[in-house]
XYZ file of N, CA and C in Angstrom:
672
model
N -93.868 -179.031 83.498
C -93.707 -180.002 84.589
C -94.347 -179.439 85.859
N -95.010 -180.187 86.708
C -95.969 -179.971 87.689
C -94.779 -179.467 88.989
N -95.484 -178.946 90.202
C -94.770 -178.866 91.066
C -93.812 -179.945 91.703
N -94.578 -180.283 91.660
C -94.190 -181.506 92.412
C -93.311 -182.382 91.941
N -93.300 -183.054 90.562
C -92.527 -183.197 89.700
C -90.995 -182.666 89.962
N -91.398 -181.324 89.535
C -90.013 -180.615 89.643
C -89.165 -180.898 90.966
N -90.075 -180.795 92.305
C -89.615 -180.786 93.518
C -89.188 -182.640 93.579
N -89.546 -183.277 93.026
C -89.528 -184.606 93.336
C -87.837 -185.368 92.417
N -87.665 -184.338 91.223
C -86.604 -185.094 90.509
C -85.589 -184.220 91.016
N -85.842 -182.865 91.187
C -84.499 -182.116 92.159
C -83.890 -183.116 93.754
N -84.865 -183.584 94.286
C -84.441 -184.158 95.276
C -83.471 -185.442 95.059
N -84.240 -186.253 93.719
C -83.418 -187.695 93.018
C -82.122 -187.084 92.459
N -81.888 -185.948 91.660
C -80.485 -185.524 91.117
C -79.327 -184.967 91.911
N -79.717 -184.399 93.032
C -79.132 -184.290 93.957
C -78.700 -185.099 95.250
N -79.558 -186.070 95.152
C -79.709 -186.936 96.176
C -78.168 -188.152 95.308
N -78.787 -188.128 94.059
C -77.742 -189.575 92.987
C -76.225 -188.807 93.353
N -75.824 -187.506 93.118
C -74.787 -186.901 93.456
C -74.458 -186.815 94.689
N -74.730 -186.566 95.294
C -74.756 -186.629 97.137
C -73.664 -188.166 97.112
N -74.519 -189.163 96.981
C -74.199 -190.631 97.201
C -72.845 -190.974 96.289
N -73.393 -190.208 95.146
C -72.216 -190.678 94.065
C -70.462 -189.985 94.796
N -70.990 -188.930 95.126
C -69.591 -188.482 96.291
C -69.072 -189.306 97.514
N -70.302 -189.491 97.796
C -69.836 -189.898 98.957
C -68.906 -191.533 98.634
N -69.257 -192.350 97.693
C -68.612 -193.593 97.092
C -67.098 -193.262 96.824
N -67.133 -191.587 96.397
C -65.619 -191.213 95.833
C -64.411 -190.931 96.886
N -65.318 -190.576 97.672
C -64.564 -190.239 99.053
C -64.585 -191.581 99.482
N -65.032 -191.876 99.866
C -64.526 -193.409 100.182
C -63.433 -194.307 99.626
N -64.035 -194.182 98.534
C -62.618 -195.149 97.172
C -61.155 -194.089 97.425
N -61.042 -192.712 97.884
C -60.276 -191.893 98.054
C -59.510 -192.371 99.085
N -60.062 -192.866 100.252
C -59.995 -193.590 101.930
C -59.855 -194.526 101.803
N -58.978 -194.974 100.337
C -58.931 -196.575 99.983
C -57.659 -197.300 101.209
N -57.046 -197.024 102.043
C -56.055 -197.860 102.653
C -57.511 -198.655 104.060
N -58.582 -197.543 104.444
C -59.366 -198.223 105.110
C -60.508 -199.328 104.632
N -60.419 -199.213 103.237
C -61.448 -200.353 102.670
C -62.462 -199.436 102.091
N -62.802 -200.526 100.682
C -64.278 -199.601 99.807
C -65.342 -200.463 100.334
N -66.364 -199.731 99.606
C -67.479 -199.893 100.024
C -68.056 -201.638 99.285
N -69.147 -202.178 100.193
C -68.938 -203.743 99.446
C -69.008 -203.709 97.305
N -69.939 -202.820 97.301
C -70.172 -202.974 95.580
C -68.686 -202.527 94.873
N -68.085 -201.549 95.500
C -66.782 -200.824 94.948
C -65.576 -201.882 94.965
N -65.858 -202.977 96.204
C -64.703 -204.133 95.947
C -65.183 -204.794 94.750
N -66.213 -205.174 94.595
C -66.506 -205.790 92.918
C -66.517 -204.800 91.733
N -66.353 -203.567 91.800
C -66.180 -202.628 90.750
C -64.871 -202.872 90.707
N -63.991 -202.690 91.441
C -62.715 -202.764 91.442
C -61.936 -203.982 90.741
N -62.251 -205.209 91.649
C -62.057 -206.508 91.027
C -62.374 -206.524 89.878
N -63.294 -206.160 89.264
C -63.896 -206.601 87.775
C -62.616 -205.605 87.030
N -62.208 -204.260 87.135
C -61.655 -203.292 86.472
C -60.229 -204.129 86.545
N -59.781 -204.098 88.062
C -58.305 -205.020 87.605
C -58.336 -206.303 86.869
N -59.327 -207.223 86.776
C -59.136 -208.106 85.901
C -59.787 -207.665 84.821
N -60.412 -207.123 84.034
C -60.793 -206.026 82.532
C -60.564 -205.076 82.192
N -60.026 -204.331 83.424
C -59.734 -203.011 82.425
C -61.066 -201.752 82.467
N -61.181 -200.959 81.868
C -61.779 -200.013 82.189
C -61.940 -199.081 83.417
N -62.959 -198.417 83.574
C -62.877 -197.644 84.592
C -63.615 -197.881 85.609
N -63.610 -197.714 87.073
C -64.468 -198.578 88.284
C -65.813 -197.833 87.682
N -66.046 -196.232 87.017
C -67.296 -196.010 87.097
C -68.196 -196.676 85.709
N -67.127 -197.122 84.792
C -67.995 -198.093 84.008
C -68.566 -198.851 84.254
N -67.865 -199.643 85.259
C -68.319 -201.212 85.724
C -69.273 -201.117 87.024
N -69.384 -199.657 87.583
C -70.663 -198.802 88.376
C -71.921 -199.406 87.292
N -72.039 -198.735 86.184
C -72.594 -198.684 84.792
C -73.008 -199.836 84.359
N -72.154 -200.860 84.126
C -72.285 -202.331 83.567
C -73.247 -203.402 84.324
N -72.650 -203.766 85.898
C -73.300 -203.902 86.891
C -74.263 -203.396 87.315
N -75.129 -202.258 86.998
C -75.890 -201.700 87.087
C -77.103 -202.462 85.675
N -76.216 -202.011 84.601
C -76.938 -202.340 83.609
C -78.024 -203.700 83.901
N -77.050 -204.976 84.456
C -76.905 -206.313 84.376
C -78.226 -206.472 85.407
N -78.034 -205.748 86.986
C -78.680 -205.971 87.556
C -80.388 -205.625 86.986
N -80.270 -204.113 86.460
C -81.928 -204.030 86.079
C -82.322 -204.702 84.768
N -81.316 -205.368 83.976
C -82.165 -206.585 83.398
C -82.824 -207.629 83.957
N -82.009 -207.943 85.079
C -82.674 -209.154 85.944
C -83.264 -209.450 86.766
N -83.561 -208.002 87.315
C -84.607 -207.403 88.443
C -85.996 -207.663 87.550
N -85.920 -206.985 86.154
C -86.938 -206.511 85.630
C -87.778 -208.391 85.016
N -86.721 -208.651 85.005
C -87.364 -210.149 84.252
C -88.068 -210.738 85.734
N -87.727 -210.251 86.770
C -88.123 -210.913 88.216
C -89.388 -210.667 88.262
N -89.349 -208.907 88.638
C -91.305 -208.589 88.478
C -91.495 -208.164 87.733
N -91.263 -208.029 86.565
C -92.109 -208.460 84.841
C -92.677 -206.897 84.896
N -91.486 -206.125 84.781
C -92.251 -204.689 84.451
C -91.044 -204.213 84.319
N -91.145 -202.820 82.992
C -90.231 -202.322 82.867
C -89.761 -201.228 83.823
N -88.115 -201.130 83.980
C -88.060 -200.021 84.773
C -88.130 -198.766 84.585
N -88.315 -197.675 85.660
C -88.523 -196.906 85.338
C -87.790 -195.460 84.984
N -87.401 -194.749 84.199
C -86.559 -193.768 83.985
C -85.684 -193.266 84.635
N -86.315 -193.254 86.278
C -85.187 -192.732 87.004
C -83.697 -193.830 87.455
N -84.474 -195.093 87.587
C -83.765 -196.305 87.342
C -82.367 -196.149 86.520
N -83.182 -195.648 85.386
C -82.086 -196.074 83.974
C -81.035 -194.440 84.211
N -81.364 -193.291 84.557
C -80.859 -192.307 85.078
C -79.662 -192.942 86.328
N -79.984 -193.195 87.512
C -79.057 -193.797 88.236
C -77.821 -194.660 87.631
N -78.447 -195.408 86.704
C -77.044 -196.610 86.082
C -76.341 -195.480 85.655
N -76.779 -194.365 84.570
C -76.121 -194.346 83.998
C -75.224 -193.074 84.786
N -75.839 -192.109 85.221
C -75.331 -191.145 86.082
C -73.959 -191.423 87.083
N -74.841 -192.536 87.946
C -73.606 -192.738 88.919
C -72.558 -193.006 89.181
N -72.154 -193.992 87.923
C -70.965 -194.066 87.424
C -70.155 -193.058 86.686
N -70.787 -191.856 85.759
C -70.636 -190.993 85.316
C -69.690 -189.817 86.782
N -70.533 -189.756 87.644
C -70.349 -188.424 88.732
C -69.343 -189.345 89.272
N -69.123 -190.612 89.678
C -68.052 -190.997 90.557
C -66.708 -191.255 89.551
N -66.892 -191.189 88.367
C -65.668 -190.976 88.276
C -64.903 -189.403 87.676
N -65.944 -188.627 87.840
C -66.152 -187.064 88.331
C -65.274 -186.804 89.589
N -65.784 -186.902 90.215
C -65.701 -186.978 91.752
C -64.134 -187.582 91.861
N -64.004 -189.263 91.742
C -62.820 -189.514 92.470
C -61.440 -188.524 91.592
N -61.973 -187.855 90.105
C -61.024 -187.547 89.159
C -60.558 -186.144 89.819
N -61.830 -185.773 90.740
C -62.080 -184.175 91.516
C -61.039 -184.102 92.253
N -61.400 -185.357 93.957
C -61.101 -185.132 94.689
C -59.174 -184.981 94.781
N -58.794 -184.542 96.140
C -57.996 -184.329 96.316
C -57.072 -185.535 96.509
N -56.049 -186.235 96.127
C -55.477 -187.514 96.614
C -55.143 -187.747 97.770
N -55.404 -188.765 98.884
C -54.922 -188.674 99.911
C -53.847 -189.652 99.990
N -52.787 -189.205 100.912
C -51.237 -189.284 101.082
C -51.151 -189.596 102.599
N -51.821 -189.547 103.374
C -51.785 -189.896 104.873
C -52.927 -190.615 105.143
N -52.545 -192.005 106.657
C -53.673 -192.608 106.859
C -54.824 -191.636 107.471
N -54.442 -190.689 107.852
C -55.075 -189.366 108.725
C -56.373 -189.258 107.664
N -55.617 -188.531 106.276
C -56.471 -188.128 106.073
C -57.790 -189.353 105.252
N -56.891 -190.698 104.781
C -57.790 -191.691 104.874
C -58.774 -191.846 105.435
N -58.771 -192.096 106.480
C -59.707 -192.235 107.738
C -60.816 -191.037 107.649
N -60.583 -189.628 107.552
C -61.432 -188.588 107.451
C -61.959 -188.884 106.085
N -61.416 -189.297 104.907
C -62.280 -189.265 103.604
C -63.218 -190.277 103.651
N -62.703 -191.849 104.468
C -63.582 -192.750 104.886
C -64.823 -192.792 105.706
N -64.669 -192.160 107.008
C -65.779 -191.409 107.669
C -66.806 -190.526 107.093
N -66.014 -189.792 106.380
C -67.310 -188.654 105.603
C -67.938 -189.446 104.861
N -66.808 -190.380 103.751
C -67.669 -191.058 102.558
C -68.912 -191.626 102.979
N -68.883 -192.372 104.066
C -70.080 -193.694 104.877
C -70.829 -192.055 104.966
N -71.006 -191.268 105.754
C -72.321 -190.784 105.729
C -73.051 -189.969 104.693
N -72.136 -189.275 104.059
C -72.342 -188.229 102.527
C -73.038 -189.757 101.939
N -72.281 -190.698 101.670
C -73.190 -192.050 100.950
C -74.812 -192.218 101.212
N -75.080 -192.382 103.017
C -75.990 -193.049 102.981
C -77.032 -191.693 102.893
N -76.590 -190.361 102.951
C -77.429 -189.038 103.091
C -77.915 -189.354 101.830
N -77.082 -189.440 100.493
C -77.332 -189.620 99.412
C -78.430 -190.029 98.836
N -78.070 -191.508 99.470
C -78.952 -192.636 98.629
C -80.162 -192.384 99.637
N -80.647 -192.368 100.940
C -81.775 -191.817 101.095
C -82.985 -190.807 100.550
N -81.845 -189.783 100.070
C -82.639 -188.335 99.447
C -83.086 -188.790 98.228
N -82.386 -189.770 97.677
C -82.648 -189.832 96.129
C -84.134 -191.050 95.825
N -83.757 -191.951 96.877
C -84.919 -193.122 96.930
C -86.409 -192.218 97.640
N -86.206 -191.398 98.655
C -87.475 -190.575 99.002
C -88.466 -190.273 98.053
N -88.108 -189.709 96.486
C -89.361 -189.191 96.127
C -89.747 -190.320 95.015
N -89.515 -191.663 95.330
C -90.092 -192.817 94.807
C -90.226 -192.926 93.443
N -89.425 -192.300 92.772
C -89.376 -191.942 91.134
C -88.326 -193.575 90.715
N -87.975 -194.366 91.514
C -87.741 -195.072 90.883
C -85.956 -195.269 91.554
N -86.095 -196.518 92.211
C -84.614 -196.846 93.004
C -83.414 -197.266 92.060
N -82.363 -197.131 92.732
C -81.042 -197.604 91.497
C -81.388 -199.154 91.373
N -80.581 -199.607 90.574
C -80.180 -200.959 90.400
C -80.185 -201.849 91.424
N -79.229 -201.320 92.042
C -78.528 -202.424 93.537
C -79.574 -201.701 94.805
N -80.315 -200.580 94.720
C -81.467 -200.520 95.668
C -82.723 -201.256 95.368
N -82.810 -201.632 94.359
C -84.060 -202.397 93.732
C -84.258 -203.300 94.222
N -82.776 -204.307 94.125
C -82.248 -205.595 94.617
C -83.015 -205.487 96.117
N -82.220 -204.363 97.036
C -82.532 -204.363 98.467
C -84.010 -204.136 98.817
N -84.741 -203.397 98.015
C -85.760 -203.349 98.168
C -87.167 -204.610 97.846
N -86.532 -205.481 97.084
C -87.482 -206.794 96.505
C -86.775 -207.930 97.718
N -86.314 -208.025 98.613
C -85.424 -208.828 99.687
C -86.477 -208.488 100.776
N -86.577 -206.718 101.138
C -87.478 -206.476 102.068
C -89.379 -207.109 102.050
N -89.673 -206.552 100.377
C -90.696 -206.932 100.247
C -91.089 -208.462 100.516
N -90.419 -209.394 100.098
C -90.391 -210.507 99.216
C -90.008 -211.367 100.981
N -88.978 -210.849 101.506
C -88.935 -212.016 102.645
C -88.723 -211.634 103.836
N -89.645 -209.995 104.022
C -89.807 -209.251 105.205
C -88.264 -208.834 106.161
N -88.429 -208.095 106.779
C -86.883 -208.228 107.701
C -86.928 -206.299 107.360
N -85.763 -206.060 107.687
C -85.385 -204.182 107.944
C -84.466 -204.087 106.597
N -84.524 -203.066 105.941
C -83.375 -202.294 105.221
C -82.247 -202.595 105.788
N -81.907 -202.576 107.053
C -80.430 -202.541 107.970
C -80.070 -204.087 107.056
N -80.929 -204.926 107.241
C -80.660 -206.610 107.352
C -80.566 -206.974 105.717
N -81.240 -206.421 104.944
C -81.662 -206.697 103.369
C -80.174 -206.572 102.797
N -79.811 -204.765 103.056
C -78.500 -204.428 102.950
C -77.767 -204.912 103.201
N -77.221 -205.481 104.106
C -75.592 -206.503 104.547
C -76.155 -207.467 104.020
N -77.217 -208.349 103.544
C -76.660 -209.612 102.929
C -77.031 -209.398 101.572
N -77.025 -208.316 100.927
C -76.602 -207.587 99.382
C -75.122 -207.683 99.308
N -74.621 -206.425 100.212
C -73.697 -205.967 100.011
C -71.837 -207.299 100.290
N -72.912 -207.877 101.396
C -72.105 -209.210 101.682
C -71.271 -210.076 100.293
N -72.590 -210.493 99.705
C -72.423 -211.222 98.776
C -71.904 -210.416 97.514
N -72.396 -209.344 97.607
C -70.925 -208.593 96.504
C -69.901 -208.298 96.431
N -69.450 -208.258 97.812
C -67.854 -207.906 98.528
C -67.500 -209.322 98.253
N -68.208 -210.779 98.920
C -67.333 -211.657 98.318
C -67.413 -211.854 96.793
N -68.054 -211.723 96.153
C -67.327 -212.174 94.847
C -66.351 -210.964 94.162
N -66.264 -209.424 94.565
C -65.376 -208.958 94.529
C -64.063 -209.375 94.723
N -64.001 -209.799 96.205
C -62.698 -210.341 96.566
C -62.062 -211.366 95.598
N -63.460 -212.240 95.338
C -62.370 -213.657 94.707
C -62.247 -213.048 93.244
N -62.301 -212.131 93.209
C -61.412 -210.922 91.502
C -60.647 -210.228 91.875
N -60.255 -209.862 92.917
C -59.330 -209.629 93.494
C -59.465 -208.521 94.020
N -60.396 -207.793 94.558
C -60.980 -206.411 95.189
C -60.288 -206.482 96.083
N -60.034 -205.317 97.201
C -59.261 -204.741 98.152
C -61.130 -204.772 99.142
N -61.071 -206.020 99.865
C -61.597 -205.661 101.421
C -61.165 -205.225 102.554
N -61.242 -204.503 103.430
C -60.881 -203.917 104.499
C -61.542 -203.721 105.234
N -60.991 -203.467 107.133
C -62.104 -202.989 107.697
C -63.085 -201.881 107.472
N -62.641 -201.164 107.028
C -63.977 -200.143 106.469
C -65.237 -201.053 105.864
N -65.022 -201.581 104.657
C -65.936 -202.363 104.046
C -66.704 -203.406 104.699
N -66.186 -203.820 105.839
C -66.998 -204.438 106.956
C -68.180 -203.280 107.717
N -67.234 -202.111 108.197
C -67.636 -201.082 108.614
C -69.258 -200.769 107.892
N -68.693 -200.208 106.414
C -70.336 -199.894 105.533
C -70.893 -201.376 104.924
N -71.093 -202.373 105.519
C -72.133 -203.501 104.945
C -72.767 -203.575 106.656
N -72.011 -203.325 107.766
C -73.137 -203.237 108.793
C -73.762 -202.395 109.171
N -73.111 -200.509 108.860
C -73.567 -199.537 109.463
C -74.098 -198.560 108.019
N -74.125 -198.619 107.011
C -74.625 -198.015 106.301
C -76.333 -197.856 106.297
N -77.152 -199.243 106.624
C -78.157 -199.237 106.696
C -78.859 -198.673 107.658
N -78.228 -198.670 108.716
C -78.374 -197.233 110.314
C -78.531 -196.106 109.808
N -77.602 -195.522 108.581
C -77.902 -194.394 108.295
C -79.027 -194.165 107.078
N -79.329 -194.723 106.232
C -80.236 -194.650 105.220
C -81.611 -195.117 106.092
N -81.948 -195.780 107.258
C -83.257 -195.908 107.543
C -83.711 -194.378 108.405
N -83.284 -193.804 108.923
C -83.513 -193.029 109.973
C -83.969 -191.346 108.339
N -82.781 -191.237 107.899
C -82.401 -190.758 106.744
C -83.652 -190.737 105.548
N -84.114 -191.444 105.691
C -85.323 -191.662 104.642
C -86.406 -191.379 104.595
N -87.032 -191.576 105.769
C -87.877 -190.807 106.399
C -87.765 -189.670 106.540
N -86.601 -188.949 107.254
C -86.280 -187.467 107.262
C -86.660 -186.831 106.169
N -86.401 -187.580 104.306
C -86.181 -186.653 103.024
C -87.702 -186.746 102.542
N -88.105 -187.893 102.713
C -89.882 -187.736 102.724
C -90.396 -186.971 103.037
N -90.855 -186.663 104.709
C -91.157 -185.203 105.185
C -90.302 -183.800 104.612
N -89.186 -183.773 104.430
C -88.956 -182.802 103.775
C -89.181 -182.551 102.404
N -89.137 -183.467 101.681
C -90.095 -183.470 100.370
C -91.521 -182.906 100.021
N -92.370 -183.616 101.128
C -93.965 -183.258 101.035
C -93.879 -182.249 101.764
N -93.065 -181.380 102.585
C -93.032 -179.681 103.388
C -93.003 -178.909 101.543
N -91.889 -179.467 100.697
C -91.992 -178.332 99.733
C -92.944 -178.702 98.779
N -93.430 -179.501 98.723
C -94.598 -179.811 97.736
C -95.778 -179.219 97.829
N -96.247 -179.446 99.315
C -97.154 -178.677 100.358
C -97.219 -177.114 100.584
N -96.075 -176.336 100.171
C -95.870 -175.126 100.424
C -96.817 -174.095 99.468
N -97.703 -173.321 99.772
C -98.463 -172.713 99.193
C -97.405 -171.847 98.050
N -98.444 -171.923 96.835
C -97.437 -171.221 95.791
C -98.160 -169.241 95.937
N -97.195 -168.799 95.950
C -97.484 -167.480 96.478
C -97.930 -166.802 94.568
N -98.799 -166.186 94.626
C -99.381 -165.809 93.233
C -98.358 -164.199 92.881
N -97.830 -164.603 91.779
C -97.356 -162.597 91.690
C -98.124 -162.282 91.874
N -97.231 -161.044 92.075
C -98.049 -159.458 92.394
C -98.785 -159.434 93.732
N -98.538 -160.790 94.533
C -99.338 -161.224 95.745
C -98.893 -160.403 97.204
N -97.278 -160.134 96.571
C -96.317 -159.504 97.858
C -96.259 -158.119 97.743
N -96.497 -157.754 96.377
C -96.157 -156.129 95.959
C -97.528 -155.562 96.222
N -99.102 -156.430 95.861
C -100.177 -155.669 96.184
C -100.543 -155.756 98.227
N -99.780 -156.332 98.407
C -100.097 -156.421 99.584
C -100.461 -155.537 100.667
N -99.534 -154.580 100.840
C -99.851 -153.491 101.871
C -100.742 -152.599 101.199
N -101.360 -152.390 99.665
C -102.370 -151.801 99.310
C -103.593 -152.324 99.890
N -103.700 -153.729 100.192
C -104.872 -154.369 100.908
C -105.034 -154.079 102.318
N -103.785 -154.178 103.179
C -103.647 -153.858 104.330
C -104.146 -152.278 104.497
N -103.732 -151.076 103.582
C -104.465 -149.852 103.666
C -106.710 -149.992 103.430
N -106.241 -150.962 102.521
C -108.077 -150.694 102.350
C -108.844 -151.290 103.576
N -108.040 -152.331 104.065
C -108.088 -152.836 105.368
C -108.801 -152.035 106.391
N -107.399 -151.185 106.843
C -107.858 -150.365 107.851
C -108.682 -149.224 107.710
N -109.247 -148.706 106.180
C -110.130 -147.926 105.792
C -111.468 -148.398 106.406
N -111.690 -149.363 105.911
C -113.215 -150.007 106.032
C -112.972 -150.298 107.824
């Protein structure tokens, strides 16, 4: 695998985990409200059963069938990595974290979750290997009928919180909170993981034996 490569899917696996935490901490900060997709994970689980990170999984599934029938191309690996991952690590994560027992510490798992989230999903969409499911969505909204990430996002996330609700999801102010301010943090955020991406891609690969022969050169150096 090429440099770059390597440097490009380290940033997506870490970046899918990043986000996938940050969703857990949030669902953790559940008295302040989940995030809009997590009220329809939720809803769907109390009326079926299973686990919210299946229905991460399912919903995921559903969406890149119907993305893909949209622009008539299959998706691409990292795509099918996200469905299946993210649901995987978040229910990692919420199984991890610590339970919270005070609105105190609600509020702190809620706060962190919104930005660990949007750090996430920035780092992971940067090295263009291929967006999740429900970023795909946001991203064919931008293309397709112009406007900002900020704007694409809340009327995604909008329309998934309501049909969450009418299954009976838990909305809250938080979940108002991340369908207006999440996209503040993933635009600024995205850009940032780009440039830091192409800094390590860009970084000269140092050849062995390049550091150990070195001051032998520096002596022949000052000979001549």
């Amino acid at each position: 695998m090429s440099r770059t490569l390597k440097w490009k899917w380290l940033f997506f696996f870490v970046g899918l985990a990043i986000m996938s935490l940050g969703i857990s901490m949030i669902i953790e900060g559940k008295s302040m409200g989940v995030s809009p997709w997590d009220v329809l994970h939720i809803g769907l689980f109390k009326q079926l059963g299973l686990t919210i990170g299946s229905w991460t999984i399912i919903t995921g599934l559903f969406i890149i069938i119907t993305t893909s029938l949209y622009l008539k191309e299959w998706p691409k690996m990292a795509t099918w990595f996200n469905m299946l991952l993210c649901g995987t690590f978040i229910d990692f994560f919420t199984w991890l974290l610590p339970n919270s027992k005070l609105l105190v510490f609600d509020i702190l798992y809620f706060l962190m979750g919104v930005v660990v989230m949007g750090i996430g999903c920035a780092m992971y969409i940067a090295p263009k290997l291929g967006a999740g499911p429900r970023d795909t969505i946001m991203m064919i909204i931008v293309e397709k009928f112009g406007g900002s990430i900020r704007l694409a996002r809340f009327l995604m996330e909008t329309f998934a919180a309501v049909i969450g609700w009418i299954l009976g999801g838990p909305i809250g102010f938080g979940t108002v909170i991340i369908a207006l301010f999440s996209g503040y943090i993933i635009q600024p955020a995205l850009p940032f993981f780009e440039r830091q991406l192409s800094k390590r891609i860009a970084e000269p690969i140092i050849e062995e034996g390049a550091i150990d022969n070195a001051p032998q050169r520096e002596r022949d150096l000052s000979i001549r």
